[in-house]
CSV table of C-alpha atoms in Angstrom, one decimal:
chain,number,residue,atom,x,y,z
A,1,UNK,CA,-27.7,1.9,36.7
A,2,UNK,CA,-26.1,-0.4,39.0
A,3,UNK,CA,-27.6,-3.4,36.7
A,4,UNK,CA,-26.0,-1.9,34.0
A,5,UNK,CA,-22.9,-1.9,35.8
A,6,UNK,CA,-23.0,-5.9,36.1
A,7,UNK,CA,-23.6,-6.5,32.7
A,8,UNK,CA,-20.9,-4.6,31.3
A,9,UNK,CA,-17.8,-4.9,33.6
A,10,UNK,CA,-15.9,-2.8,32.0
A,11,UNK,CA,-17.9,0.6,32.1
A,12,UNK,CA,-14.9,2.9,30.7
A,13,UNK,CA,-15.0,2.0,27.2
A,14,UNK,CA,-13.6,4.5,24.7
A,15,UNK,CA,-15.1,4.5,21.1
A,16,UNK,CA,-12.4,5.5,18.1
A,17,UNK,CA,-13.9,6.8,14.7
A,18,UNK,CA,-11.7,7.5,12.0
A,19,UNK,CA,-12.8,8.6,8.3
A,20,UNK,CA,-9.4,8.8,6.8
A,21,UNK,CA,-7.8,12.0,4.2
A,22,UNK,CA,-11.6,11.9,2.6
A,23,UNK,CA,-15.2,13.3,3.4
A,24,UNK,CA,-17.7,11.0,5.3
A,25,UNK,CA,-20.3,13.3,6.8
A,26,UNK,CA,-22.8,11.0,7.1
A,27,UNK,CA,-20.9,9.3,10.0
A,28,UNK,CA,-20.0,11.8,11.4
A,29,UNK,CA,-23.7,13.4,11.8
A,30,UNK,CA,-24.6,9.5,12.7
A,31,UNK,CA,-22.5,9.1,15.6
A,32,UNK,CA,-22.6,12.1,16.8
A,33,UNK,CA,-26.8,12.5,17.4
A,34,UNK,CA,-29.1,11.8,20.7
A,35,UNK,CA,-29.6,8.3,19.6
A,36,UNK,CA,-26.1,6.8,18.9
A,37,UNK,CA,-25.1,8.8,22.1
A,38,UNK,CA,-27.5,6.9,24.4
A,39,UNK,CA,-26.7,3.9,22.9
A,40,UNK,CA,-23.0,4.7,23.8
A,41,UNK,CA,-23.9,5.6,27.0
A,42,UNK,CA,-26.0,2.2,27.6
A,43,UNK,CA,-23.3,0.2,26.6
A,44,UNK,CA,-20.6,1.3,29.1
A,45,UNK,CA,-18.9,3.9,26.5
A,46,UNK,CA,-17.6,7.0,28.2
A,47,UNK,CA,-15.5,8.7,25.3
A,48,UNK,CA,-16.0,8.9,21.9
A,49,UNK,CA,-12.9,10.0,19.9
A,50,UNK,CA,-13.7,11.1,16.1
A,51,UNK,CA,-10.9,11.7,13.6
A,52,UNK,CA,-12.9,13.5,10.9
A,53,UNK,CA,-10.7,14.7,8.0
A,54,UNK,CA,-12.3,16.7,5.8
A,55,UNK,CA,-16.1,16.6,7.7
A,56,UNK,CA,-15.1,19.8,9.4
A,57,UNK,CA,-17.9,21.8,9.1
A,58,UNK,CA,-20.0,18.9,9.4
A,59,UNK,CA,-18.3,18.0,12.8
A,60,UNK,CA,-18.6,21.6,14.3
A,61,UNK,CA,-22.2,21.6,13.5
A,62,UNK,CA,-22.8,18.4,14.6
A,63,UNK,CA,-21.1,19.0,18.2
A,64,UNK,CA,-23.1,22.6,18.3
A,65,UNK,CA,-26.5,20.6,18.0
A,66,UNK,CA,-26.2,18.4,20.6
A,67,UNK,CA,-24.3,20.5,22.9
A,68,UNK,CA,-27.6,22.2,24.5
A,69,UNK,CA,-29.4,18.5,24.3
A,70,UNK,CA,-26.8,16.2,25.6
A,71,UNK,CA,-28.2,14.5,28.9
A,72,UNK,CA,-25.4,12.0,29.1
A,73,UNK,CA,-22.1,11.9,30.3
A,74,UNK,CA,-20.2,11.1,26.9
A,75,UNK,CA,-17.0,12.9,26.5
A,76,UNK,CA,-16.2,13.9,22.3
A,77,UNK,CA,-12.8,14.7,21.5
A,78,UNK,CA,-12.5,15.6,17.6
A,79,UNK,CA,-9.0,16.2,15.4
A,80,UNK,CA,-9.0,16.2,11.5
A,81,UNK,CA,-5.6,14.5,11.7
A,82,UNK,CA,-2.6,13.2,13.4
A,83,UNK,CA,0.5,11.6,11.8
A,84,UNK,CA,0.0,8.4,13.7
A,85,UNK,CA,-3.5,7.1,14.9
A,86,UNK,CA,-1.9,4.4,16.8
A,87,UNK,CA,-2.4,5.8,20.6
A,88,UNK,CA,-6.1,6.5,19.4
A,89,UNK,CA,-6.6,3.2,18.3
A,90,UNK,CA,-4.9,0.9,21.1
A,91,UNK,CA,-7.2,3.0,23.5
A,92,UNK,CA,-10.0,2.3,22.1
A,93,UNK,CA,-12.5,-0.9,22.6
A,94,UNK,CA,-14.4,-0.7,19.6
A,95,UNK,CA,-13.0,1.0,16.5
A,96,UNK,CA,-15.4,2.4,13.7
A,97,UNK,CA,-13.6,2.9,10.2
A,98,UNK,CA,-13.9,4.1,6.5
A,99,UNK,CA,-12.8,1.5,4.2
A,100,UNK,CA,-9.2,2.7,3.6
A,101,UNK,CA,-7.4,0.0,3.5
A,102,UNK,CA,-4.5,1.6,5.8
A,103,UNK,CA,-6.9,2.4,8.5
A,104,UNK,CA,-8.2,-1.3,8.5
A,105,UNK,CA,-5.0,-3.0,8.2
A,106,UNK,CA,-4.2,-0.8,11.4
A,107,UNK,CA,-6.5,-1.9,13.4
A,108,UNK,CA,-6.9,-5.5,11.9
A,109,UNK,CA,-2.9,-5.4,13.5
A,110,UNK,CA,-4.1,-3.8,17.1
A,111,UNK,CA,-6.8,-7.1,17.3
A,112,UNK,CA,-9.4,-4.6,18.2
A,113,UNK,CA,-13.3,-5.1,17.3
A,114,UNK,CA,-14.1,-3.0,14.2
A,115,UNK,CA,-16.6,-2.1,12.6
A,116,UNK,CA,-15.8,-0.9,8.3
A,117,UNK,CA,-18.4,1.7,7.2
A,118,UNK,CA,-19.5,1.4,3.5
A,119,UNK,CA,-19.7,4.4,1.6
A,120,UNK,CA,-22.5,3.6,-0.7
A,121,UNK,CA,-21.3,6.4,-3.1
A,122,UNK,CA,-18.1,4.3,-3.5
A,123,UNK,CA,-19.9,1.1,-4.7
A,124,UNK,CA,-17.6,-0.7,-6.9
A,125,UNK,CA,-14.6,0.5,-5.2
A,126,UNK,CA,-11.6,-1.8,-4.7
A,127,UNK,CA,-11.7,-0.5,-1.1
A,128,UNK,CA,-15.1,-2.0,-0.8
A,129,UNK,CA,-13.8,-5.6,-2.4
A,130,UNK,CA,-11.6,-5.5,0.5
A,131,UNK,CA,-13.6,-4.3,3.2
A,132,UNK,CA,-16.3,-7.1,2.1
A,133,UNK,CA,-13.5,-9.9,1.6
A,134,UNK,CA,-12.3,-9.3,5.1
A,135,UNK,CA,-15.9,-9.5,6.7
A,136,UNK,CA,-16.3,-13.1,5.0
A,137,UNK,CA,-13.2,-14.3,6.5
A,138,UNK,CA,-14.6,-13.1,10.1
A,139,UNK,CA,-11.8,-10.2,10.6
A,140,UNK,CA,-14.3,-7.3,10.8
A,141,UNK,CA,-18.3,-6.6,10.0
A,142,UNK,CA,-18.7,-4.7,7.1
A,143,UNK,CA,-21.6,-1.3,7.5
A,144,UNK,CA,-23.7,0.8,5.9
A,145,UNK,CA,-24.8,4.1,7.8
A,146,UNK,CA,-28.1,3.0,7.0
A,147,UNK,CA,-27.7,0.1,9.2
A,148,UNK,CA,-24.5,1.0,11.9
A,149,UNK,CA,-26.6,1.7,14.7
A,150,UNK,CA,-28.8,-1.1,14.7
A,151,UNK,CA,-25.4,-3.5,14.5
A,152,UNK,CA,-23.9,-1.4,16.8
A,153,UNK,CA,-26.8,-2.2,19.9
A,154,UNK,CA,-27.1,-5.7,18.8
A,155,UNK,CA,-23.2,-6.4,19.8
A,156,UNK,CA,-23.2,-8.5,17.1
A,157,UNK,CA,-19.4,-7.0,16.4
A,158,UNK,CA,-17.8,-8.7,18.9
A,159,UNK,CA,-17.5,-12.3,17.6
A,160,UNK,CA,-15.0,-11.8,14.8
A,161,UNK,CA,-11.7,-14.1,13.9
A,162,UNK,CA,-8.9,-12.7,14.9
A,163,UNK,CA,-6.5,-11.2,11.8
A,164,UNK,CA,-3.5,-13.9,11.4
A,165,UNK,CA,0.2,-12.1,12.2
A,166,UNK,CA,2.2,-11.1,9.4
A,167,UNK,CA,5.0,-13.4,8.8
A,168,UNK,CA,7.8,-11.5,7.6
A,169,UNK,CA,10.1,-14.4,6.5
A,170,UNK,CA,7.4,-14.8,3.6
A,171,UNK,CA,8.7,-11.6,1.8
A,172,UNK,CA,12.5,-12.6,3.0
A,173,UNK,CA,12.2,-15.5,1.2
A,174,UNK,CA,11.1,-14.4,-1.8
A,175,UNK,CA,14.0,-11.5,-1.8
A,176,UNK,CA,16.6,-13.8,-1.1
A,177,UNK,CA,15.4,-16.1,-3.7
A,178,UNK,CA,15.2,-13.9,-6.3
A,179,UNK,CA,18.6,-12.7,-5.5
A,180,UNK,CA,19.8,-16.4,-6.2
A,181,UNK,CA,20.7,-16.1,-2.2
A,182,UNK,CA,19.0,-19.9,-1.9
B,1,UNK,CA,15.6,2.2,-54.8
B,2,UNK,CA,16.9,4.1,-51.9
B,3,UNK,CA,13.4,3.8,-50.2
B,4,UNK,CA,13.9,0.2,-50.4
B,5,UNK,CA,17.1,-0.1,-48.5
B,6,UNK,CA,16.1,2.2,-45.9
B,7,UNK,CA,13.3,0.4,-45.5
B,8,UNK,CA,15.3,-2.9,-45.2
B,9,UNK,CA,17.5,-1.5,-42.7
B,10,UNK,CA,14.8,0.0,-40.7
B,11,UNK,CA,12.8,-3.4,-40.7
B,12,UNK,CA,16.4,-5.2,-39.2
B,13,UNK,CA,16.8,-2.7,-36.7
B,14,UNK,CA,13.1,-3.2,-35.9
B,15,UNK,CA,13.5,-6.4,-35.4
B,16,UNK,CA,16.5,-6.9,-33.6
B,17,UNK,CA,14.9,-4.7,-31.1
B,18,UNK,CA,12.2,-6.4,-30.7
B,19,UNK,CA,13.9,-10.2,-30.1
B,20,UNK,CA,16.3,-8.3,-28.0
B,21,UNK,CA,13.1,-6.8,-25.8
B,22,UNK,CA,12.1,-10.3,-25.8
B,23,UNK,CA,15.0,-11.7,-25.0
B,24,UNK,CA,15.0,-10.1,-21.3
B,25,UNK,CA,11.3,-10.7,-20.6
B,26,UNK,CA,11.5,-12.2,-17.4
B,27,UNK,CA,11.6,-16.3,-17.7
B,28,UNK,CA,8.8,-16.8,-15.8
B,29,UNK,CA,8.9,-20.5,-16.3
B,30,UNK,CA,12.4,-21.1,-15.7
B,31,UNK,CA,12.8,-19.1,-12.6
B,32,UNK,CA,12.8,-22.3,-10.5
B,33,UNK,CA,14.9,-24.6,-12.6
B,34,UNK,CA,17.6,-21.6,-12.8
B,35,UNK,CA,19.1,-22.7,-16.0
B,36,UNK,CA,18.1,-19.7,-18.2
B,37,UNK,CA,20.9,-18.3,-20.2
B,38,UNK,CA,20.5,-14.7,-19.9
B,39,UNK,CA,19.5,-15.3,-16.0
B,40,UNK,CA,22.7,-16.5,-14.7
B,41,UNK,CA,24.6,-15.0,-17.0
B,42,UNK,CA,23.7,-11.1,-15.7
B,43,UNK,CA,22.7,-12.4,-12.0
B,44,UNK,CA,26.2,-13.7,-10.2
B,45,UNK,CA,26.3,-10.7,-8.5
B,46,UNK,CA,27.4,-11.8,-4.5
B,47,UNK,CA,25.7,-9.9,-1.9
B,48,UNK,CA,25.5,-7.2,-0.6
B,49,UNK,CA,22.6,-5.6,-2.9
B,50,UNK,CA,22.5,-2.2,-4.2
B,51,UNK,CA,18.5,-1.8,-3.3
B,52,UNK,CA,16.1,0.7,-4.5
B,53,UNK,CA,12.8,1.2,-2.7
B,54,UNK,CA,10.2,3.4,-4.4
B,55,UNK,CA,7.7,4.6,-1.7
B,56,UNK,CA,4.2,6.6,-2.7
B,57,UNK,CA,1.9,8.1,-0.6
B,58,UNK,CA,-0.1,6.7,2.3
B,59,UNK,CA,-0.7,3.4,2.5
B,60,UNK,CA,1.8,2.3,-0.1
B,61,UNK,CA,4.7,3.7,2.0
B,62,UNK,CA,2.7,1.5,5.4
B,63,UNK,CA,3.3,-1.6,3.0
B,64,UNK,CA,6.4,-1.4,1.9
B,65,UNK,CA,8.3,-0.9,5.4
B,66,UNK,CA,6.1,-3.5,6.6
B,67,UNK,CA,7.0,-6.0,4.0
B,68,UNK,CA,10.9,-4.5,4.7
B,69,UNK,CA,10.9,-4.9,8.6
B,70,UNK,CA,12.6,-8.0,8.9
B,71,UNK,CA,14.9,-7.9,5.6
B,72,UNK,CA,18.8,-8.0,7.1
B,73,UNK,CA,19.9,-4.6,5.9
B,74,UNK,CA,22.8,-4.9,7.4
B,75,UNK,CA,24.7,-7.7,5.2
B,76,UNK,CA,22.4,-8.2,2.6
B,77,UNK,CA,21.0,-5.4,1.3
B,78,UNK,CA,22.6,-1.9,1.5
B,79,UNK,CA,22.8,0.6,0.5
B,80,UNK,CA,19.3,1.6,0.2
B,81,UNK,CA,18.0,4.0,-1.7
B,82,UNK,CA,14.6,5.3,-1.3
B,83,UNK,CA,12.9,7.0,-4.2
B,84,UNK,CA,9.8,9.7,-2.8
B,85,UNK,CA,7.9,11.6,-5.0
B,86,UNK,CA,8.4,15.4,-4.8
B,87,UNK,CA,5.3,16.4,-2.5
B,88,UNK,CA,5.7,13.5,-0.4
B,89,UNK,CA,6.8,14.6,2.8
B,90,UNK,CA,5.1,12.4,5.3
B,91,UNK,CA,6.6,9.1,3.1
B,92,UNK,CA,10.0,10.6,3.4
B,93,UNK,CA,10.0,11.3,7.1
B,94,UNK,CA,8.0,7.5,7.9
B,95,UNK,CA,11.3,5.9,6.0
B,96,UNK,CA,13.9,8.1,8.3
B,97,UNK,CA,12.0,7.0,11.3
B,98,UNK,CA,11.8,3.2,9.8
B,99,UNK,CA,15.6,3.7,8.7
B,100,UNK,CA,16.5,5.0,12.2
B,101,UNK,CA,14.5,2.2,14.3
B,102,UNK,CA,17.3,0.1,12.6
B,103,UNK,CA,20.1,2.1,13.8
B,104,UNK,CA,20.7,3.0,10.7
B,105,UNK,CA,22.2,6.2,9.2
B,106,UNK,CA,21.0,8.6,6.8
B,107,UNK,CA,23.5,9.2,3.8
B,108,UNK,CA,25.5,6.5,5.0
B,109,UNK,CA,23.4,3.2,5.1
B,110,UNK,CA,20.8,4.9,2.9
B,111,UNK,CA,19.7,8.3,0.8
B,112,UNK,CA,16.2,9.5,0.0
B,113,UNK,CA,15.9,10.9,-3.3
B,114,UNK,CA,13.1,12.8,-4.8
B,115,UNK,CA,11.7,12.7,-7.9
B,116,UNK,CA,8.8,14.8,-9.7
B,117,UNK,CA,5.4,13.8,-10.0
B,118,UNK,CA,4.7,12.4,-13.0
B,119,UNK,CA,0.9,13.9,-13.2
B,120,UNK,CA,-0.5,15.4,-10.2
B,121,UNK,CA,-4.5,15.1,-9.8
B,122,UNK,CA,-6.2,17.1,-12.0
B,123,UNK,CA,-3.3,18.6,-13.8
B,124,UNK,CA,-4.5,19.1,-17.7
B,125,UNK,CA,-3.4,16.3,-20.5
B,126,UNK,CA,-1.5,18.6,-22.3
B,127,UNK,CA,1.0,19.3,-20.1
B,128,UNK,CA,0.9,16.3,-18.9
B,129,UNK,CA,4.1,14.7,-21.0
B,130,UNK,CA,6.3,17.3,-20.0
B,131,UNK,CA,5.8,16.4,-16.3
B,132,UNK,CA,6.1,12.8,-17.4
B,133,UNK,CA,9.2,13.5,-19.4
B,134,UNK,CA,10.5,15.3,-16.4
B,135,UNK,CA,10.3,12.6,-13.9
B,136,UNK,CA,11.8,10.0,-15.9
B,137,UNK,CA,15.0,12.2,-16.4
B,138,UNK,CA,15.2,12.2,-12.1
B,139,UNK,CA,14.6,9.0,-12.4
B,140,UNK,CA,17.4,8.2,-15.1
B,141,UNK,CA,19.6,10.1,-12.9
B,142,UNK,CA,18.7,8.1,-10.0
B,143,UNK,CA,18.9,4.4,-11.5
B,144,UNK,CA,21.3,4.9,-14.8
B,145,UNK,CA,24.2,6.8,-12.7
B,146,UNK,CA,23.9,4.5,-9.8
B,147,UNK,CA,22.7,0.8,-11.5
B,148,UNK,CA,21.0,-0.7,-8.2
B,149,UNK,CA,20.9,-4.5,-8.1
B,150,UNK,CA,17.5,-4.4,-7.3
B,151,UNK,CA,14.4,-2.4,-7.4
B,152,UNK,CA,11.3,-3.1,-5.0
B,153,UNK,CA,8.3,-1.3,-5.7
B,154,UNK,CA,4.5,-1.7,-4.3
B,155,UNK,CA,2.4,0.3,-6.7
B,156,UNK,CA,2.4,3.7,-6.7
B,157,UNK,CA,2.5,5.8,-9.9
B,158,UNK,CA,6.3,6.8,-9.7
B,159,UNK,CA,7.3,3.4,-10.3
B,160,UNK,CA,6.2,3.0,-13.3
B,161,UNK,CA,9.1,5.6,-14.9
B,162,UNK,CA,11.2,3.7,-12.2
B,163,UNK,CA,10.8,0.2,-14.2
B,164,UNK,CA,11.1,1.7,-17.4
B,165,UNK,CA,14.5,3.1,-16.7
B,166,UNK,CA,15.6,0.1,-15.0
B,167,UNK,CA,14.7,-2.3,-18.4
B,168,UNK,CA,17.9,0.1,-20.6
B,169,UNK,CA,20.8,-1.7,-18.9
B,170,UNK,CA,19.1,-4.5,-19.1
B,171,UNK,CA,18.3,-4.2,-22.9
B,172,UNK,CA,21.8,-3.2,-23.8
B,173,UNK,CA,23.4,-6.4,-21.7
B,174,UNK,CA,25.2,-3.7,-18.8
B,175,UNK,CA,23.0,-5.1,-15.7
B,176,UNK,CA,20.2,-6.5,-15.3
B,177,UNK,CA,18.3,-4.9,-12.6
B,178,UNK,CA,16.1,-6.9,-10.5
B,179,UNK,CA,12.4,-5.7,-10.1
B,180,UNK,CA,10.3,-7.0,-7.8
B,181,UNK,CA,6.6,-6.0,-7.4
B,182,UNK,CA,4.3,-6.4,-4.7
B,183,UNK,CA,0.7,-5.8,-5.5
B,184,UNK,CA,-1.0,-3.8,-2.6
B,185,UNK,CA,-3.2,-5.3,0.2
B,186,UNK,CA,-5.9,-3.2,-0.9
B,187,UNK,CA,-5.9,-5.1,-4.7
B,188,UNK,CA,-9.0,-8.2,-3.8
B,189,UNK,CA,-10.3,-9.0,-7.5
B,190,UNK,CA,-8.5,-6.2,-9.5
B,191,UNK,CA,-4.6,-5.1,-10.2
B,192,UNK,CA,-3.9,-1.6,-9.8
B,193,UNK,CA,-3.3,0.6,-13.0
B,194,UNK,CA,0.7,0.3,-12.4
B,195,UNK,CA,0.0,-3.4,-11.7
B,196,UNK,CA,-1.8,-4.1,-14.8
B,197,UNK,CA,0.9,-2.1,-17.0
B,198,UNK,CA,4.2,-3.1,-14.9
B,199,UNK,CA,2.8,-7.6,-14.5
B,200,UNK,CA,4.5,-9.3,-18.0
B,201,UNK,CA,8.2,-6.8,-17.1
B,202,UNK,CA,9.0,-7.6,-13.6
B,203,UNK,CA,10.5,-10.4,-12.3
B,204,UNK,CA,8.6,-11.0,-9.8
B,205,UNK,CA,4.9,-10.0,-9.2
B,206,UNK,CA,3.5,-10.7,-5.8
B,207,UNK,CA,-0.5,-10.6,-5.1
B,208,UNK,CA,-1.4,-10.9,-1.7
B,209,UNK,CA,-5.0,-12.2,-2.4
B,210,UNK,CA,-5.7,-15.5,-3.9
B,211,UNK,CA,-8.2,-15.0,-6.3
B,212,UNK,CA,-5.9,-12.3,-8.4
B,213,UNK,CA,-3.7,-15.5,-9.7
B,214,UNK,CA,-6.6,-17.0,-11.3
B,215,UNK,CA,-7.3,-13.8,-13.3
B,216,UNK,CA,-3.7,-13.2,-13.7
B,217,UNK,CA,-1.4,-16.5,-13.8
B,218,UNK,CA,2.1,-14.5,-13.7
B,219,UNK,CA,1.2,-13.8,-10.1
B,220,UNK,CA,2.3,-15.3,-7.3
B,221,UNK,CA,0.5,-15.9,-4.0
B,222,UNK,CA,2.1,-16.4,-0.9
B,223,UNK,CA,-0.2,-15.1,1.9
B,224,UNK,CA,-0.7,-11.6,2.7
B,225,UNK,CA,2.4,-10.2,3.5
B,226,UNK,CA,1.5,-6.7,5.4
């Protein structure tokens, strides 16, 4: 334990989830299992919050089955939503997301680690152009469920470009142009 | 004999119509030499701008008051109007707090009007013109009584009855409304359905991905813009 403690100096970490207005219950049963938990747990995470829309049911169940099992000291705080996901998402070190490009954009903005979960029944989507064109220019690492916890232990999230600031005079410009202003 | 005249007439009419429509397509081309007729003729308007913002749900409504954050409302373009669509409440009350951050006023600097869905999801295609027909009289009441200067608009469905009513004065030489489109963040390799429909009508159409002004050469990239 005390090793572990070297390694990671910061040993508070807060994990933020959010799947958006949709469904995503494979998530949702992924990070919340024994497995994804200890993994949590061994890299210095001590809360895990979970915005989960419309995986109620999903969530509930999820939470029952590993309530009698949990050996770790992970605390999971669940809502389905909140009008602003802003305090979740500055708290958090490491933010897990649908591809909705509001959610994304959010965090891109924050400059926090993140992590875009496919949804392989959405192949073909624009959201997943965007998700994908957004990993190639080093912003975020694109997921599949199939693969998410296996990225997630090899910390191979962390070494991403950081998302440019918007530069509001670009739109100005263009207004005051158009408006024969220039 | 009759037949033919009417025929005659209708075929003039037809066509006068038609060169008119043409007539106040947006000049693409000359847009940066400035010297188009019909441009300067209808655009020597002097600040401040009558604007109209048409906000839709979600992330359209995140977009738009980004790309509006640092636009000088206070000289240069008031009043604002901002057009939400019926159900909408979350978009209205994100453009009060927006609004408010700015000091600003509510049915003095700017108004929020509502207007009806054109089609909600899964409503059936049969009634589906009479919702249509509905929200285009809202939004004839909105734009025809109150001729804005300007419309800005990012992509959700309600805009398209927005640009539509904004191209009459235009056609019949009273105003010619400015309509400037912003394609969403979201848009990589593919225009939205409004996009596609509202691109070769609005004066200015604004991708904020490189790639879509290959496919589509009326767009203009300047960097993302959100």
């Amino acid at each position: 334990m005390e090793l572990m403690a070297n390694s990671n100096h910061n040993n508070n970490k807060t994990m933020f989830v959010t799947v958006g207005s949709t469904r995503f219950d494979q998530i949702i049963n992924l990070v919340i299992s024994l497995p994804f938990l200890d993994t949590l747990n061994s890299k210095g995470f001590r809360k895990l919050i979970i915005q989960y829309g419309k995986s109620v049911k999903i969530y509930h169940d999820a939470i029952h089955s590993i309530q009698s099992q949990q050996n770790n000291e992970i605390e999971i705080v669940g809502y389905d939503y909140k009008t602003s996901l802003d305090q979740d998402m500055v708290e958090s070190d490491l933010i897990i997301s649908h591809a909705g490009s509001g959610s994304i954009l959010e965090c891109l903005r924050l400059k926090k680690p993140l992590i875009v979960v496919i949804n392989e029944n959405l192949m073909g989507n624009h959201q997943v152009e965007l998700a994908i064109e957004l990993q190639n220019k080093g912003y975020l690492v694109c997921s599949f469920i199939s693969n998410l916890l296996e990225l997630f232990q090899s910390d191979k999230y962390f070494n991403s470009v950081s998302f440019p600031k918007s530069d509001e005079t670009i739109f100005i410009d263009i207004l005051n142009e158009e408006m024969g202003l220039y | 004999m009759w037949n033919f005249w009417n025929l005659c007439v209708f075929i003039i009419f037809l066509s006068i119509i038609i060169i008119r429509f043409y007539q106040v397509l947006p000049r693409r081309h000359s847009r940066h030499s400035r010297h188009s007729r019909s441009y300067n003729k209808l655009n020597n308007k002097k600040p401040p701008f009558k604007t109209c913002i048409v906000l839709g749900s979600g992330g359209h409504t995140m977009e738009m008051l980004q790309l509006l954050k640092g636009v000088d409302f206070n000289s240069l373009y008031r009043p604002r109007k901002y057009i939400v669509t019926g159900s909408d409440i979350l978009s209205s009350e994100k453009a009060r707090n927006f609004e408010s951050h700015k000091g600003n006023v509510e049915n003095v600097d700017y108004i929020i009007q509502l207007v009806p869905r054109s089609r909600e999801v899964g409503q059936s295609w049969i009634t589906t013109p009479f919702s249509v027909l509905k929200s285009l009289i809202a939004c004839i009441r909105i734009i025809l009584f109150d001729l804005p200067d300007l419309v800005i608009c990012n992509g959700p469905g309600s805009c398209i009855p927005v640009c539509v009513i904004s191209y009459i004065p235009r056609f019949f030489g009273i105003k010619w409304i400015k309509l400037i489109y912003v394609e969403s963040f979201a848009r990589v390799k593919t225009l939205s359905l409004s996009g596609k429909l509202l691109i070769s009508f609005v004066d200015r159409f604004i991708v904020q991905w490189p790639y879509l002004t290959q496919k589509y050469p009326q767009a203009e990239y300047k960097g993302i813009l959100v």
